[in-house]
mmCIF file of C-alpha atoms in Angstrom:
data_model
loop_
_atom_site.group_PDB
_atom_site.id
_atom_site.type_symbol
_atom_site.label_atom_id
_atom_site.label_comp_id
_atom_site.label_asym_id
_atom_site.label_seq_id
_atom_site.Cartn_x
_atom_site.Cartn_y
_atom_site.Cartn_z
ATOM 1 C CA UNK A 1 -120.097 -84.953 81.015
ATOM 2 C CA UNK A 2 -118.664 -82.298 78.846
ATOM 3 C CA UNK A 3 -120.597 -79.865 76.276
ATOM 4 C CA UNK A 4 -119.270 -81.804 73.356
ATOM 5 C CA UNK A 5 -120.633 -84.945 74.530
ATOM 6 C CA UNK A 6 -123.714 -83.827 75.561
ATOM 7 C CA UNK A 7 -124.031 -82.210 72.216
ATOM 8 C CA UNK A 8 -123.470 -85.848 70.786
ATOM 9 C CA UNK A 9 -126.046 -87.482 72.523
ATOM 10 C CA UNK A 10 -128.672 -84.809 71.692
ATOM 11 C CA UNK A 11 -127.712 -84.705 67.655
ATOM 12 C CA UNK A 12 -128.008 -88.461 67.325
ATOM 13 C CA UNK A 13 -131.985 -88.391 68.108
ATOM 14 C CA UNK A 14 -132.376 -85.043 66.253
ATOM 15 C CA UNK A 15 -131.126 -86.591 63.098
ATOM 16 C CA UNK A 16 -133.142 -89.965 63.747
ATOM 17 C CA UNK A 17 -136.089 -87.514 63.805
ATOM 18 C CA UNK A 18 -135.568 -85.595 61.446
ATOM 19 C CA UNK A 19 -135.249 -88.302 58.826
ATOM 20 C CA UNK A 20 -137.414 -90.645 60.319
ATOM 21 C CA UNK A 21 -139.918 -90.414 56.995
ATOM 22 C CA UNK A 22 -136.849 -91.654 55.185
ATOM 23 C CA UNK A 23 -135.599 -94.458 57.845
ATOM 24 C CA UNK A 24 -139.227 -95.619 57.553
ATOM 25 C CA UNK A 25 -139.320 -95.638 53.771
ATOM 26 C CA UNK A 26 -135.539 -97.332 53.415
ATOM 27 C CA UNK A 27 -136.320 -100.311 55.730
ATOM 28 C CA UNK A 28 -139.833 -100.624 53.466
ATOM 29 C CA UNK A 29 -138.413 -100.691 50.353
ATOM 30 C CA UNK A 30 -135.466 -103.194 51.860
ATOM 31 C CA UNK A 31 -138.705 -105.989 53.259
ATOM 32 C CA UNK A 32 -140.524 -105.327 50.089
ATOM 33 C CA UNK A 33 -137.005 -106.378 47.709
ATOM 34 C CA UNK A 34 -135.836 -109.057 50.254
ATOM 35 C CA UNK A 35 -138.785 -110.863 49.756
ATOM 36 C CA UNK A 36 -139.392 -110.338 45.937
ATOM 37 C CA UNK A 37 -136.199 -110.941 44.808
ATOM 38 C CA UNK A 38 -135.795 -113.644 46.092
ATOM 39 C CA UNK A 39 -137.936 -116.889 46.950
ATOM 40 C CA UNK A 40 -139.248 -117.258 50.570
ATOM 41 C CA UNK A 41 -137.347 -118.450 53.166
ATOM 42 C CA UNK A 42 -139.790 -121.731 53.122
ATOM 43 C CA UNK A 43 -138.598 -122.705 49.768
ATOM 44 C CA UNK A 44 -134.816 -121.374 50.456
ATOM 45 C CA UNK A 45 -134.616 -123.386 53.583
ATOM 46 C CA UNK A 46 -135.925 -126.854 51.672
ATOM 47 C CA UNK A 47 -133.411 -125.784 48.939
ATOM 48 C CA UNK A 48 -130.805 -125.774 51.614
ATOM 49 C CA UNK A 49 -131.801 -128.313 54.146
ATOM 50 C CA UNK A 50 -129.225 -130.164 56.224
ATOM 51 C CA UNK A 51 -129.322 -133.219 58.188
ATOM 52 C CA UNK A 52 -131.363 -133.589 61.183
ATOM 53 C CA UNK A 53 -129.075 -136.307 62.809
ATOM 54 C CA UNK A 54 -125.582 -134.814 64.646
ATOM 55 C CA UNK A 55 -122.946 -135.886 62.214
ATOM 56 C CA UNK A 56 -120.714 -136.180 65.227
ATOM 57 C CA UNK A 57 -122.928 -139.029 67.234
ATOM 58 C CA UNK A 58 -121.302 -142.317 68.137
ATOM 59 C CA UNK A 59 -124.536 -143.912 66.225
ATOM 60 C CA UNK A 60 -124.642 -141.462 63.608
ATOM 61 C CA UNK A 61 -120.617 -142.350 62.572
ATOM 62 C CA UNK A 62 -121.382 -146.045 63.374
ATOM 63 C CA UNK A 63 -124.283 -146.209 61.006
ATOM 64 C CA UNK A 64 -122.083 -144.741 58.123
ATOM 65 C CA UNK A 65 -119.008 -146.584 58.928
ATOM 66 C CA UNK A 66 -121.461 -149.808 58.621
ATOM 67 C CA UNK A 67 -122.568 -149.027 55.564
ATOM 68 C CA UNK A 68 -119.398 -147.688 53.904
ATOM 69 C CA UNK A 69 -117.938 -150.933 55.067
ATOM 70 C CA UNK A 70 -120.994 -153.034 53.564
ATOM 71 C CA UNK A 71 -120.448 -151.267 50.504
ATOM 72 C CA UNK A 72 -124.450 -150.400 51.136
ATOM 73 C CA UNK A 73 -124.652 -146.355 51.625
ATOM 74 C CA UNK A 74 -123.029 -143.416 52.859
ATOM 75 C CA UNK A 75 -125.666 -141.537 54.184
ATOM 76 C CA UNK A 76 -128.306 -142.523 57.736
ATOM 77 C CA UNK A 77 -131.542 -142.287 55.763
ATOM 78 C CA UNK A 78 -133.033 -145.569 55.632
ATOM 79 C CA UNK A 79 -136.638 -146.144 54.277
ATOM 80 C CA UNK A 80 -139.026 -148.997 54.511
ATOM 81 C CA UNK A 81 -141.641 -149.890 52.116
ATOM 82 C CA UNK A 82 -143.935 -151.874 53.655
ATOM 83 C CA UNK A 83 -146.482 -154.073 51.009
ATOM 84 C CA UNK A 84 -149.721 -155.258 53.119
ATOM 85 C CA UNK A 85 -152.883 -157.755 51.338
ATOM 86 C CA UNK A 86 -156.063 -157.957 52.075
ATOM 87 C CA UNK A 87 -155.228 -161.824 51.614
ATOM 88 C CA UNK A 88 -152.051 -163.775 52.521
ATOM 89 C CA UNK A 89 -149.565 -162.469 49.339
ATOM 90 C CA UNK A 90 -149.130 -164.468 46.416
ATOM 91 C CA UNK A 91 -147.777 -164.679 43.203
ATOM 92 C CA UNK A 92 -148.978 -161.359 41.745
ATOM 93 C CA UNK A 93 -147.668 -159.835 44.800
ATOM 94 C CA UNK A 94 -144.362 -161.469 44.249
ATOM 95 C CA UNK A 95 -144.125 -159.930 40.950
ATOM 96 C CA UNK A 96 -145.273 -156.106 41.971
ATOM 97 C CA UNK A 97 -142.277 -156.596 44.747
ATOM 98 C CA UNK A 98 -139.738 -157.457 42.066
ATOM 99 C CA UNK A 99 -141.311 -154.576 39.766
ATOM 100 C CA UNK A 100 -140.764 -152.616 42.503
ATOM 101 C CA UNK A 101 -137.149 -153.544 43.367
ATOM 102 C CA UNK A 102 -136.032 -153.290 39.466
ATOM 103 C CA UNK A 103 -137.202 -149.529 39.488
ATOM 104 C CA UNK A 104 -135.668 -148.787 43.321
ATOM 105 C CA UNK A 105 -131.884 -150.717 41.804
ATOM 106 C CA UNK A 106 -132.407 -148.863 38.321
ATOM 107 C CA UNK A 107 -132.619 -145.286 40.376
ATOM 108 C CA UNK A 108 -128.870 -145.000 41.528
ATOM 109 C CA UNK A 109 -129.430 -141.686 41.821
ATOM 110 C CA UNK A 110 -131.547 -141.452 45.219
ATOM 111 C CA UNK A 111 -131.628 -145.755 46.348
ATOM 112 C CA UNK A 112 -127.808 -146.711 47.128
ATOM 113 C CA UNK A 113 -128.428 -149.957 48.240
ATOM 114 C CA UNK A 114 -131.891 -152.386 48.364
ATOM 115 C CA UNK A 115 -131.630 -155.223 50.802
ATOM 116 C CA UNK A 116 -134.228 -157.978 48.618
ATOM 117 C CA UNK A 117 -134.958 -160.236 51.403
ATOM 118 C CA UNK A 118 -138.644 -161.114 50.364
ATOM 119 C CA UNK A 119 -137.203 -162.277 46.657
ATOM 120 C CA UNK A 120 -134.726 -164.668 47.798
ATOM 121 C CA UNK A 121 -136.645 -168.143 49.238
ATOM 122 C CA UNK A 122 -134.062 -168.542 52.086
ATOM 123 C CA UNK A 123 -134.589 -165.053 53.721
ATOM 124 C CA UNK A 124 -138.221 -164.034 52.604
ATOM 125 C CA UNK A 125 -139.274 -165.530 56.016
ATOM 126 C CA UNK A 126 -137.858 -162.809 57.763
ATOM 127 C CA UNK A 127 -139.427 -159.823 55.859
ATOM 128 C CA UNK A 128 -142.617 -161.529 55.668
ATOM 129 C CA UNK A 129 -145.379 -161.077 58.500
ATOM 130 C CA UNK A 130 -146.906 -164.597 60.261
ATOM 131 C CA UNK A 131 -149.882 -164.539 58.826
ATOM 132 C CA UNK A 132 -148.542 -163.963 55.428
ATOM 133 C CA UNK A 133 -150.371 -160.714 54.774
ATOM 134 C CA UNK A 134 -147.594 -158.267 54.666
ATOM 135 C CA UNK A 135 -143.914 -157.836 53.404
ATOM 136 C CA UNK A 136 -141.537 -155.084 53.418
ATOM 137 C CA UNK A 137 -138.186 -153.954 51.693
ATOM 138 C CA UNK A 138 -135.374 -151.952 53.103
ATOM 139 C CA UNK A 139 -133.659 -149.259 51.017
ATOM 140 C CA UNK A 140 -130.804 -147.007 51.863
ATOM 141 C CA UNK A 141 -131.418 -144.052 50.196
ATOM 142 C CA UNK A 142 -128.538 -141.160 49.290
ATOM 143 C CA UNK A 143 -128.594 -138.236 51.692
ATOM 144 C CA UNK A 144 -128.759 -137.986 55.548
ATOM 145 C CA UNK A 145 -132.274 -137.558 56.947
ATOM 146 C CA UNK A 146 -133.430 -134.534 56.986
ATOM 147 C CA UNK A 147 -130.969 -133.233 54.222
ATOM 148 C CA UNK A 148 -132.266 -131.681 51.011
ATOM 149 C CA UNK A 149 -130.920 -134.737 49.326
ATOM 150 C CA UNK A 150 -132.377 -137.066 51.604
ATOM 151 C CA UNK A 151 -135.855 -135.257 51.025
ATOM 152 C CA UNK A 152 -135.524 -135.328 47.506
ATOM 153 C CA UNK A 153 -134.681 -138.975 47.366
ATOM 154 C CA UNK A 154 -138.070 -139.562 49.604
ATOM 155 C CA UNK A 155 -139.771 -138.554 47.186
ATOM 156 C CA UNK A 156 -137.769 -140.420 44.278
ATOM 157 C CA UNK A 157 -139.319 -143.294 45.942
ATOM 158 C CA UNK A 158 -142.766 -142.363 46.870
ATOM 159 C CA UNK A 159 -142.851 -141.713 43.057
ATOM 160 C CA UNK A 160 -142.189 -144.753 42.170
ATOM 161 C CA UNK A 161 -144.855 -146.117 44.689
ATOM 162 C CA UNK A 162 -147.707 -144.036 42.999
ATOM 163 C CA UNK A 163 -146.544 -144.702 39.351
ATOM 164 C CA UNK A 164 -146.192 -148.562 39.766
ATOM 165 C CA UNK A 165 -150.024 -149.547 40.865
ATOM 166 C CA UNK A 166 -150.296 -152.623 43.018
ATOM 167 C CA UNK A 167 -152.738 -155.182 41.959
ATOM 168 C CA UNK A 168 -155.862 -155.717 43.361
ATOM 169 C CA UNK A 169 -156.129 -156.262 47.325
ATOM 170 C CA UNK A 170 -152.501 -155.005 47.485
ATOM 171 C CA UNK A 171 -151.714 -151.735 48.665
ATOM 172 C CA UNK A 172 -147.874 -150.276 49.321
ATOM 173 C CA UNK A 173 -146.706 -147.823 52.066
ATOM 174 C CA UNK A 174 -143.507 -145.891 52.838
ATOM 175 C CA UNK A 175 -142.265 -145.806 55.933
ATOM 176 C CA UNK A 176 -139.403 -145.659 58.100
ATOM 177 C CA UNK A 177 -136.939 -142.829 59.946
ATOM 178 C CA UNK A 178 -136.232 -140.859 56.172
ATOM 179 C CA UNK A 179 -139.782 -140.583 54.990
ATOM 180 C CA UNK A 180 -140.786 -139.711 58.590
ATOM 181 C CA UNK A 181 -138.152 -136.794 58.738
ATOM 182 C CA UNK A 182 -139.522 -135.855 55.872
ATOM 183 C CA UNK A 183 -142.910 -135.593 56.790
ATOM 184 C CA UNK A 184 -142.297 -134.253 60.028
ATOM 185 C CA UNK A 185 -140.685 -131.349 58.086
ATOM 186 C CA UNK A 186 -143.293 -130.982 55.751
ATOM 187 C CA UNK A 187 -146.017 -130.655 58.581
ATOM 188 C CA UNK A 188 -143.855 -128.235 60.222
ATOM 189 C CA UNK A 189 -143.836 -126.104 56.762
ATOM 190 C CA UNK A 190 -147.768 -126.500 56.620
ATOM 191 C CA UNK A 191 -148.338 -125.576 60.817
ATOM 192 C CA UNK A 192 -146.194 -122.308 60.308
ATOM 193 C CA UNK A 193 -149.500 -120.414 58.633
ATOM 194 C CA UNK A 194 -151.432 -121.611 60.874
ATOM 195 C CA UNK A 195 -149.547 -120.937 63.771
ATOM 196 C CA UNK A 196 -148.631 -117.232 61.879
ATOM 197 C CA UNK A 197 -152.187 -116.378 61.997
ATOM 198 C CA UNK A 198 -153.361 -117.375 65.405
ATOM 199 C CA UNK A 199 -150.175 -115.629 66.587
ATOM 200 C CA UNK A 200 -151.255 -112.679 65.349
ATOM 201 C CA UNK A 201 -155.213 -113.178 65.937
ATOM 202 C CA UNK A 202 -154.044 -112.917 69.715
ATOM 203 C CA UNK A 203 -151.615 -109.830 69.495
ATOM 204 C CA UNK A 204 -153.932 -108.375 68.003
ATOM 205 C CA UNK A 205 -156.907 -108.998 70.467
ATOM 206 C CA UNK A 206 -154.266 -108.431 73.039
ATOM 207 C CA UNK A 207 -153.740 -104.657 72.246
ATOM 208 C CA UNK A 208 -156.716 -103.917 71.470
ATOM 209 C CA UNK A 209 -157.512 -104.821 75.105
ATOM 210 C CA UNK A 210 -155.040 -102.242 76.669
ATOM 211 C CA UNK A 211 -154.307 -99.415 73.707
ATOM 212 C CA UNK A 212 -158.197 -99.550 72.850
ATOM 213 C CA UNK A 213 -157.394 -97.622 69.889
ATOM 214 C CA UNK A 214 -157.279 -98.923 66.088
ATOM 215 C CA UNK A 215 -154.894 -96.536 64.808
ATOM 216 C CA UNK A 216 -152.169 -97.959 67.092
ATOM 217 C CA UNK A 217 -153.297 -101.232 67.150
ATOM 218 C CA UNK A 218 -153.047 -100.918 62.939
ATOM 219 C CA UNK A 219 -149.517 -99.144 63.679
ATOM 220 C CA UNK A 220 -148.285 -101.923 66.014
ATOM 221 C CA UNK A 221 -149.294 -104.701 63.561
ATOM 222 C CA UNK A 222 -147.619 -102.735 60.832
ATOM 223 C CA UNK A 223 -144.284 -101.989 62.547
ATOM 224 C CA UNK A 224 -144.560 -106.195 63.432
ATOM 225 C CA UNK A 225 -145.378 -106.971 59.595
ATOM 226 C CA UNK A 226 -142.317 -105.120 58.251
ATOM 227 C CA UNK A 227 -140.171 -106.379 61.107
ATOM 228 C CA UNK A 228 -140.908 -110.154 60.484
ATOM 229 C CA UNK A 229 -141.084 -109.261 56.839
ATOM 230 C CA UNK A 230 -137.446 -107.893 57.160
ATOM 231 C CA UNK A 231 -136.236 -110.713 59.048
ATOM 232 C CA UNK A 232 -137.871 -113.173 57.003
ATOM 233 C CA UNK A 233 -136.122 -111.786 53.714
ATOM 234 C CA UNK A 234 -132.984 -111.223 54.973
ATOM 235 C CA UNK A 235 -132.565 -115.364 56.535
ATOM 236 C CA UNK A 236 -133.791 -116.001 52.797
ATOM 237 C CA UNK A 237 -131.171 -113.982 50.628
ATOM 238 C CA UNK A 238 -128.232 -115.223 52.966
ATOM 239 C CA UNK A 239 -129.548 -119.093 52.563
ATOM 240 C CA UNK A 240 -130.435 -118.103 48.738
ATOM 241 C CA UNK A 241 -126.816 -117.236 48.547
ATOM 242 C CA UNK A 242 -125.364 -120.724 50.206
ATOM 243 C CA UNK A 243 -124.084 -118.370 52.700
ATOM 244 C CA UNK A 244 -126.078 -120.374 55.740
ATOM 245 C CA UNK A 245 -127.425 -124.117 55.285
ATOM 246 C CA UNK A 246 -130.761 -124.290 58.006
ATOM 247 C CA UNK A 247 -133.439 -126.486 58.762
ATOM 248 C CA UNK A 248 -136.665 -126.025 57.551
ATOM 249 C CA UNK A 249 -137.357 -126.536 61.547
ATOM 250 C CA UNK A 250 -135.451 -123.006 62.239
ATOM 251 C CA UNK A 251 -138.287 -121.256 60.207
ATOM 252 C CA UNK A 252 -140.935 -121.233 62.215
ATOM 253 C CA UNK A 253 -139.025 -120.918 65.103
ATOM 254 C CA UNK A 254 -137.552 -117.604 63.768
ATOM 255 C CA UNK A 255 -141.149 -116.059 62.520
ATOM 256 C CA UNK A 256 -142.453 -117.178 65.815
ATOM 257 C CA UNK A 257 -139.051 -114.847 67.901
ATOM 258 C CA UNK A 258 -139.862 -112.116 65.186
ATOM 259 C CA UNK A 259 -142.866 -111.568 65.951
ATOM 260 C CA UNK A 260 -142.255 -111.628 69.945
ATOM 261 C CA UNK A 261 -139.757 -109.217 69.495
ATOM 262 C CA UNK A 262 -141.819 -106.861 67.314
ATOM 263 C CA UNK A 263 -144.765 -106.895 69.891
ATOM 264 C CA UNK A 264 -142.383 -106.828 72.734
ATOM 265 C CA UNK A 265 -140.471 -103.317 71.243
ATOM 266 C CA UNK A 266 -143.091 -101.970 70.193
ATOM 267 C CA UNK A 267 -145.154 -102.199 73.218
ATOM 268 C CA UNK A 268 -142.311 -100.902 75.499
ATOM 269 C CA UNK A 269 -141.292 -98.226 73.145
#
């Protein structure tokens, strides 16, 4: 190795030394803007949600070919809303279903296409349950599952549901693969803090068992904090900028691999 190299090698650490106060105080102040200038990645990645089913499936094309060709939808979220009475339904039933299927045609916005078996006499046999108590409707709502347009139109309908009471002894659910995407996402959201702070109840109990000292346990957690802090805000601003569409799924995943890779580094460093 010649001088000049070796003189490389040694100047590069020097200088990280030297203005390691400043390095410190630069990657601070870049965690504290990237995640108050902009909202957190939670919110970014509902904002900019895609779909949860391959767009390049055999089912997933056959699906939207079907209903392209039906003149029905163009998306693969399909929801279900399922009407169920304490008695076998009856006429006021029949007119909370058509209620309902007025407001789900008159919202072209998020419904594309309602398939009104139950209010036509020759099919409402096969929507209906045997014993009478129960009836359901089929929508095809705009946006693929999963999507933030599919989410939002989820919701379109589950507002309907809660603004348009039922009558007494009748009570109306929504179901199906959208609304369950949907929820499955929204769980997910609500299991990250969870999951966030057991994570780090455990590191934490973790080093105190081998450092036994608070002042690096304190400096570990810190150096973790603004590391999934940093990595946090920086997923945010590129999804805030429609520079990346994720899944609200790929959140936790990546605060989970931040903080194993924070522990991990600064453990073996």
């Amino acid at each position: 190795m010649s001088a000049h190299q070796k003189e490389t090698r040694t100047r590069i650490p020097r200088t990280i030394r030297a203005l390691a106060v400043p390095i410190i105080l630069v990657w601070v102040a870049y965690t504290a803007a990237v995640n108050l200038l902009v909202p957190q990645v939670e919110k970014v990645g509902m904002a900019n949600a895609v779909s949860m089913s391959p767009q390049d499936a055999p089912a997933v094309i056959a699906a939207k070919r079907m209903g392209q060709k039906f003149g029905e939808s163009s998306s693969d979220s399909i929801a279900m809303v399922v009407l169920i009475g304490d008695q076998p339904l009856g006429e006021a039933a029949h007119r909370y279903y058509a209620t309902l299927v007025d407001k789900f045609k008159a919202d072209t916005k998020h419904v594309e296409h309602v398939h009104d078996f139950w209010g036509d006499m020759i099919t409402a046999a096969g929507v209906q349950s045997s014993d009478g108590k129960a009836a359901y409707v089929q929508l095809n709502l705009a946006g693929d599952q999963g999507s933030t347009e599919g989410n939002h139109s989820v919701d379109a309908v589950r507002k309907i549901i809660d603004d348009t009471p039922p009558p007494a002894g009748l009570k109306a659910y929504v179901t199906g693969p959208a609304p369950l995407t949907t929820d499955s996402l929204e769980a997910s959201d609500r299991g990250m803090i969870k999951m966030t702070v057991v994570t780090m109840i455990v590191i934490t109990i973790m080093l105190a068992l081998v450092y036994r000292s608070l002042s690096t346990v304190l400096l570990i957690l810190a150096i973790v904090g603004v590391e999934m802090g940093a990595a946090r805000g920086s997923v945010a601003v590129v999804g805030h900028l429609g520079l990346m569409d994720f899944s609200t799924f790929s959140v936790p995943l990546m605060t989970a691999l931040s903080i194993a890779a924070g522990t991990d580094y600064a453990i073996f460093l």
